Amino acid sequence: VKNGTKQNYVYYDDSIRRRLREEKDVESRMLKALEMREFTVFYQPKVELKTDKIACAEALVRWQSQDGTIIPPDRFIPVFERKYMIDRLDQYVFEEVCRFLRDRLKEGKQVFPVSVNVSRLQFYNQDFVQRYVDIRDQYQIPPELLEIEFTESIAIDNALLMARIVNRLRQEGFSCSIDDFGKGYSSLSLLKTLPIDTLKLDRFFFDMSSDPERDMAVVEGVIELVHKFRIRTVAEGIESSDQVEDLKRMGCDFVQGYVFYRPMPEAEYAQVLDS
Ligand code: C2E
Ligand code: CA
Ligand code: CA
Ligand code: CA
């Protein structure tokens, strides 16, 4: 698109059309896919840097369509959000996680806390917190095993709403985590208003400029500040062991990234826990 030749415009046009078609396609299959239970949950462990051991995991949804192909969330989450169907998908994932934890608890097997992603759109839903509490109670999951991840909002009215919801979630015993910090308009002022448990540093946080020393100083400063509020930090998307060493030195609490584990199907995650 950059050099604006005719060919490139044609290509651009094509790709927009392709995206629209894809979106229509997703849209028309979503409801059926929920009914047919085509969504599965993958688990990606988070490793505690103090012990080098798994401490918890994040649940990440996948769409496994009838023909066996796996569709990544970036392709369908935005469509679910636009169609106001994201709450159904998020709850489906949450329930799957509760089922998994219940089964393992019943069998006396080891479990770690699991975090689930909750779309910010759900915050506008009056009974969102109660529904999550109901599902958790139905599966009899101890509250400390569940964490809610959500991204920060930039609008002021949303900030107030968000603080209210986070407070309620924590009253109900859920841990709360801010996702994607450092990507987009994150601001540290959220520390003043949001009583969160964990801050997840987005991988883009680690390559902000062409000045690595400066980057490191920023990351280190944020970790230090956040710790003063007794908030723990997770570095996300970490792929190299050099980065892990740096993060250890800076006092980061957890790492979630390919360097340790990729997201994996439930059965594989269970095997990792059992081994
Ligand atoms: P996220 O919440 O920031 O999740 C982390 C993403 O980073 C995951 O992508 C994960 O596979 C990927 N990742 C983990 N380690 C590495 C690494 O070392 N390198 C790289 N390059 N990537 C890594 P995934 O699974 O494709 O999910 C994408 C996004 O979709 C998630 O980003 C989240 O925003 C959304 N999402 C996933 N599951 C759900 C869900 O159940 N509900 C909602 N509302 N959103 C979801
Ligand atoms: Ca997340
Ligand atoms: Ca993230
Ligand atoms: Ca992300």
Coordinates of C-alpha atoms and ligand atoms in Angstrom, one line a residue:
V1 CA 0.0 0.0 0.0
K2 CA 2.9 2.3 0.9
N3 CA 4.2 3.3 -2.5
G4 CA 0.7 3.6 -3.9
T5 CA 1.1 1.8 -7.2
K6 CA -2.1 0.7 -8.8
Q7 CA -1.2 -2.9 -8.2
N8 CA -0.9 -2.3 -4.5
Y9 CA -4.3 -0.6 -4.3
V10 CA -5.8 -3.6 -6.0
Y11 CA -4.2 -5.8 -3.4
Y12 CA -5.4 -3.6 -0.5
D13 CA -8.9 -3.6 -1.9
D14 CA -8.8 -7.4 -2.2
S15 CA -7.6 -7.9 1.3
I16 CA -10.4 -5.7 2.7
R17 CA -12.9 -7.6 0.8
R18 CA -11.4 -10.9 2.0
R19 CA -11.6 -9.7 5.6
L20 CA -15.2 -8.6 5.2
R21 CA -16.0 -12.0 3.7
E22 CA -14.2 -13.8 6.5
E23 CA -16.1 -11.7 9.1
K24 CA -19.4 -12.5 7.5
D25 CA -18.4 -16.1 7.5
V26 CA -17.5 -16.1 11.2
E27 CA -20.7 -14.2 12.0
S28 CA -22.9 -16.7 10.3
R29 CA -21.2 -19.6 12.1
M30 CA -20.8 -18.3 15.6
L31 CA -24.1 -19.3 17.1
K32 CA -24.1 -22.7 15.7
A33 CA -20.5 -23.2 16.8
L34 CA -21.4 -22.3 20.4
E35 CA -24.3 -24.8 20.3
M36 CA -22.1 -27.5 18.7
R37 CA -19.3 -26.8 21.3
E38 CA -16.7 -26.2 18.7
F39 CA -14.7 -24.0 21.1
T40 CA -12.0 -25.5 23.2
V41 CA -9.8 -24.1 25.9
F42 CA -6.0 -24.2 25.6
Y43 CA -3.8 -23.6 28.7
Q44 CA -0.6 -21.7 28.8
P45 CA 1.3 -22.1 32.1
K46 CA 2.9 -19.1 33.9
V47 CA 6.3 -19.9 35.5
E48 CA 7.3 -18.3 38.8
L49 CA 10.8 -16.9 38.4
K50 CA 11.7 -17.4 42.1
T51 CA 11.2 -21.2 41.8
D52 CA 11.3 -21.8 38.1
K53 CA 8.1 -23.8 38.5
I54 CA 4.5 -23.5 37.1
A55 CA 2.4 -21.4 39.4
C56 CA -0.7 -20.8 37.4
A57 CA -2.1 -20.8 33.8
E58 CA -4.1 -18.7 31.4
A59 CA -7.1 -20.1 29.5
L60 CA -7.1 -19.2 25.9
V61 CA -10.0 -20.0 23.6
R62 CA -9.6 -21.8 20.2
W63 CA -12.2 -22.5 17.6
Q64 CA -11.9 -26.0 16.2
S65 CA -14.3 -26.1 13.3
Q66 CA -15.9 -29.2 12.0
D67 CA -13.2 -29.8 9.3
G68 CA -10.6 -29.8 12.0
T69 CA -9.0 -26.5 11.3
I70 CA -8.2 -24.4 14.4
I71 CA -9.1 -20.7 14.2
P72 CA -7.1 -18.3 16.4
P73 CA -9.0 -15.9 18.7
D74 CA -7.9 -12.7 17.0
R75 CA -10.0 -13.8 14.0
F76 CA -13.3 -14.2 15.9
I77 CA -13.2 -12.4 19.3
P78 CA -13.6 -9.0 17.6
V79 CA -16.6 -10.3 15.7
F80 CA -18.2 -11.7 18.9
E81 CA -17.7 -8.3 20.5
R82 CA -19.3 -6.4 17.7
K83 CA -22.3 -8.8 17.7
Y84 CA -22.6 -8.6 21.5
M85 CA -22.1 -12.3 21.8
I86 CA -18.8 -12.1 23.6
D87 CA -20.4 -12.7 27.0
R88 CA -21.6 -16.1 25.9
L89 CA -18.2 -17.1 24.6
D90 CA -16.4 -15.9 27.7
Q91 CA -18.8 -17.7 30.0
Y92 CA -18.5 -20.8 28.0
V93 CA -14.7 -20.7 28.5
F94 CA -15.1 -19.9 32.2
E95 CA -17.4 -22.9 32.6
E96 CA -15.0 -25.2 30.8
V97 CA -12.2 -24.1 33.1
C98 CA -14.4 -24.7 36.1
R99 CA -15.3 -28.1 34.8
F100 CA -11.6 -29.0 34.3
L101 CA -10.7 -27.8 37.8
R102 CA -13.6 -29.7 39.4
D103 CA -12.7 -32.9 37.6
R104 CA -9.1 -32.7 38.8
L105 CA -10.0 -31.7 42.3
K106 CA -12.4 -34.7 42.5
E107 CA -9.6 -37.0 41.5
G108 CA -7.3 -35.5 44.0
K109 CA -4.9 -34.3 41.4
Q110 CA -2.8 -31.2 41.5
V111 CA -4.3 -27.9 40.3
F112 CA -3.0 -24.4 39.9
P113 CA -5.0 -21.2 39.6
V114 CA -6.3 -20.4 36.1
S115 CA -7.0 -17.0 34.7
V116 CA -9.7 -16.4 32.1
N117 CA -10.1 -13.4 29.8
V118 CA -13.2 -11.3 30.2
S119 CA -14.1 -8.8 27.5
R120 CA -14.5 -5.3 28.8
L121 CA -17.9 -5.2 27.2
Q122 CA -19.1 -7.6 29.9
F123 CA -18.5 -4.9 32.5
Y124 CA -21.6 -3.2 31.1
N125 CA -23.6 -6.3 31.9
Q126 CA -25.4 -5.8 35.2
D127 CA -25.3 -9.4 36.3
F128 CA -21.9 -10.3 35.0
V129 CA -20.2 -10.8 38.4
Q130 CA -23.2 -12.7 39.8
R131 CA -23.2 -15.1 36.8
Y132 CA -19.5 -15.9 37.3
V133 CA -20.1 -16.5 41.0
D134 CA -23.0 -18.8 40.2
I135 CA -21.0 -20.8 37.8
R136 CA -18.1 -21.1 40.2
D137 CA -20.4 -22.2 43.0
Q138 CA -22.1 -24.7 40.8
Y139 CA -18.8 -26.4 40.2
Q140 CA -17.7 -25.8 43.8
I141 CA -14.4 -24.2 42.9
P142 CA -12.4 -22.5 45.7
P143 CA -12.3 -18.8 44.8
E144 CA -8.5 -18.6 45.0
L145 CA -8.2 -20.8 41.9
L146 CA -9.8 -18.3 39.6
E147 CA -8.5 -15.1 38.2
I148 CA -10.1 -12.6 35.8
E149 CA -8.0 -10.9 33.2
F150 CA -9.2 -7.7 31.4
T151 CA -7.7 -4.8 29.6
E152 CA -7.6 -1.3 30.9
S153 CA -10.0 1.3 29.6
I154 CA -9.0 4.8 28.8
A155 CA -12.3 6.6 29.3
I156 CA -13.0 8.2 32.7
D157 CA -16.5 6.9 33.1
N158 CA -15.3 3.5 32.2
A159 CA -12.6 3.8 34.9
L160 CA -15.2 4.4 37.6
L161 CA -17.3 1.5 36.3
M162 CA -14.3 -0.7 36.1
A163 CA -13.3 0.2 39.7
R164 CA -16.7 -0.8 40.9
I165 CA -16.6 -4.1 39.1
V166 CA -13.1 -5.0 40.2
N167 CA -14.1 -4.3 43.8
R168 CA -17.1 -6.6 43.5
L169 CA -15.0 -9.3 41.9
R170 CA -12.5 -9.2 44.7
Q171 CA -15.2 -9.1 47.3
E172 CA -16.4 -12.4 45.7
G173 CA -12.9 -13.8 46.0
F174 CA -11.7 -13.5 42.4
S175 CA -8.2 -12.3 41.7
C176 CA -8.1 -9.5 39.1
S177 CA -5.4 -8.9 36.5
I178 CA -4.8 -6.1 34.1
D179 CA -3.9 -7.5 30.7
D180 CA -1.7 -6.0 27.9
F181 CA -0.1 -3.3 30.1
G182 CA 2.3 -1.2 27.9
K183 CA 0.3 -1.8 24.7
G184 CA -1.7 1.2 23.7
Y185 CA -2.8 3.8 26.2
S186 CA -2.0 2.0 29.5
S187 CA -1.5 4.4 32.3
L188 CA -0.1 4.0 35.8
S189 CA -2.9 6.1 37.2
L190 CA -4.9 2.9 37.2
L191 CA -2.9 1.9 40.3
K192 CA -4.6 4.6 42.2
T193 CA -8.1 3.5 41.4
L194 CA -8.0 -0.3 40.7
P195 CA -7.4 -2.7 43.5
I196 CA -5.8 -5.3 41.2
D197 CA -3.7 -8.3 42.1
T198 CA -1.6 -8.7 39.0
L199 CA -0.3 -6.6 36.2
K200 CA 0.6 -8.3 32.9
L201 CA 3.3 -6.6 31.0
D202 CA 2.6 -6.9 27.2
R203 CA 5.5 -8.2 25.1
F204 CA 5.5 -4.8 23.2
F205 CA 6.5 -3.3 26.5
F206 CA 9.9 -4.9 26.1
D207 CA 10.8 -3.3 22.7
M208 CA 9.5 0.2 22.8
S209 CA 12.5 2.0 21.5
S210 CA 15.9 1.4 19.9
D211 CA 17.5 2.0 23.3
P212 CA 17.5 -1.3 25.2
E213 CA 19.0 0.2 28.3
R214 CA 16.3 2.8 28.5
D215 CA 13.6 0.1 28.0
M216 CA 15.0 -1.9 30.8
A217 CA 15.1 1.1 33.1
V218 CA 11.4 1.7 32.4
V219 CA 10.4 -2.0 32.9
E220 CA 12.4 -2.1 36.1
G221 CA 10.9 1.1 37.4
V222 CA 7.4 -0.1 36.7
I223 CA 8.0 -3.4 38.4
E224 CA 9.4 -1.7 41.5
L225 CA 6.5 0.8 41.6
V226 CA 3.9 -1.9 41.2
H227 CA 5.4 -4.0 43.9
K228 CA 4.9 -1.1 46.3
F229 CA 1.2 -1.6 45.8
R230 CA 1.6 -5.3 46.4
I231 CA 0.7 -6.0 42.8
R232 CA 2.5 -8.9 41.2
T233 CA 3.9 -8.8 37.7
V234 CA 3.7 -11.2 34.8
A235 CA 5.8 -10.7 31.7
E236 CA 4.0 -11.9 28.7
G237 CA 5.2 -13.2 25.3
I238 CA 8.7 -13.9 26.5
E239 CA 10.6 -16.0 24.0
S240 CA 14.3 -15.9 24.9
S241 CA 16.2 -17.0 28.0
D242 CA 18.2 -13.8 28.0
Q243 CA 15.0 -11.9 28.6
V244 CA 14.1 -14.3 31.4
E245 CA 17.4 -13.6 33.1
D246 CA 16.9 -9.8 32.8
L247 CA 13.4 -10.2 34.2
K248 CA 14.7 -12.2 37.1
R249 CA 17.2 -9.5 37.9
M250 CA 14.5 -6.9 37.8
G251 CA 12.3 -8.8 40.2
C252 CA 9.5 -9.7 37.9
D253 CA 7.3 -12.4 39.5
F254 CA 6.1 -14.6 36.6
V255 CA 6.8 -15.3 32.9
Q256 CA 4.3 -16.5 30.4
G257 CA 5.8 -17.2 27.0
Y258 CA 7.1 -19.7 24.5
V259 CA 10.4 -19.8 26.3
F260 CA 8.7 -22.0 28.8
Y261 CA 5.4 -23.3 27.4
R262 CA 3.1 -22.6 24.4
P263 CA -0.6 -22.7 24.9
M264 CA -1.7 -26.4 24.8
P265 CA -4.9 -28.5 24.8
E266 CA -6.4 -29.4 28.1
A267 CA -5.2 -33.0 28.0
E268 CA -1.6 -32.0 27.3
Y269 CA -1.8 -29.5 30.2
A270 CA -3.1 -32.2 32.5
Q271 CA -0.1 -34.3 31.5
V272 CA 2.3 -31.5 32.3
L273 CA 0.7 -31.2 35.7
D274 CA 0.7 -34.9 36.4
S275 CA 4.4 -35.5 35.3
Ligands
C2E1 P1 -3.8 -12.2 25.5 O1 -4.9 -12.3 26.5 O2 -2.8 -11.1 25.6 O3 -3.1 -13.6 25.4 C1 -1.8 -13.8 25.2 C2 -1.5 -14.2 23.7 O4 -0.1 -14.2 23.5 C3 -2.0 -15.5 23.3 O5 -2.5 -15.4 22.0 C4 -0.8 -16.4 23.4 O6 -0.9 -17.6 22.6 C5 0.3 -15.5 22.9 N1 1.6 -15.8 23.4 C6 1.9 -16.4 24.5 N2 3.3 -16.5 24.7 C7 3.8 -16.0 23.5 C8 5.2 -15.8 23.1 O7 6.2 -16.2 23.7 N3 5.3 -15.2 21.9 C9 4.2 -14.8 21.1 N4 4.5 -14.2 20.0 N5 3.0 -14.9 21.5 C10 2.8 -15.5 22.7 P2 -3.9 -16.1 21.5 O8 -4.1 -17.4 22.3 O9 -3.9 -16.1 20.1 O10 -4.9 -15.0 22.0 C11 -5.0 -13.8 21.5 C12 -5.9 -12.9 22.3 O11 -7.3 -13.3 22.1 C13 -5.7 -12.9 23.8 O12 -4.6 -12.1 24.0 C14 -7.0 -12.3 24.3 O13 -7.0 -10.9 24.2 C15 -8.0 -12.9 23.3 N6 -8.6 -14.1 24.0 C16 -8.2 -15.4 24.0 N7 -9.1 -16.2 24.7 C17 -10.1 -15.4 25.0 C18 -11.3 -15.6 25.7 O14 -11.7 -16.7 26.2 N8 -12.1 -14.5 25.9 C19 -11.8 -13.2 25.4 N9 -12.6 -12.2 25.6 N10 -10.6 -13.0 24.8 C20 -9.8 -14.1 24.6
CA2 CA -5.0 -12.4 28.7
CA3 CA -1.9 -10.0 27.2
CA4 CA -1.8 -9.5 23.8

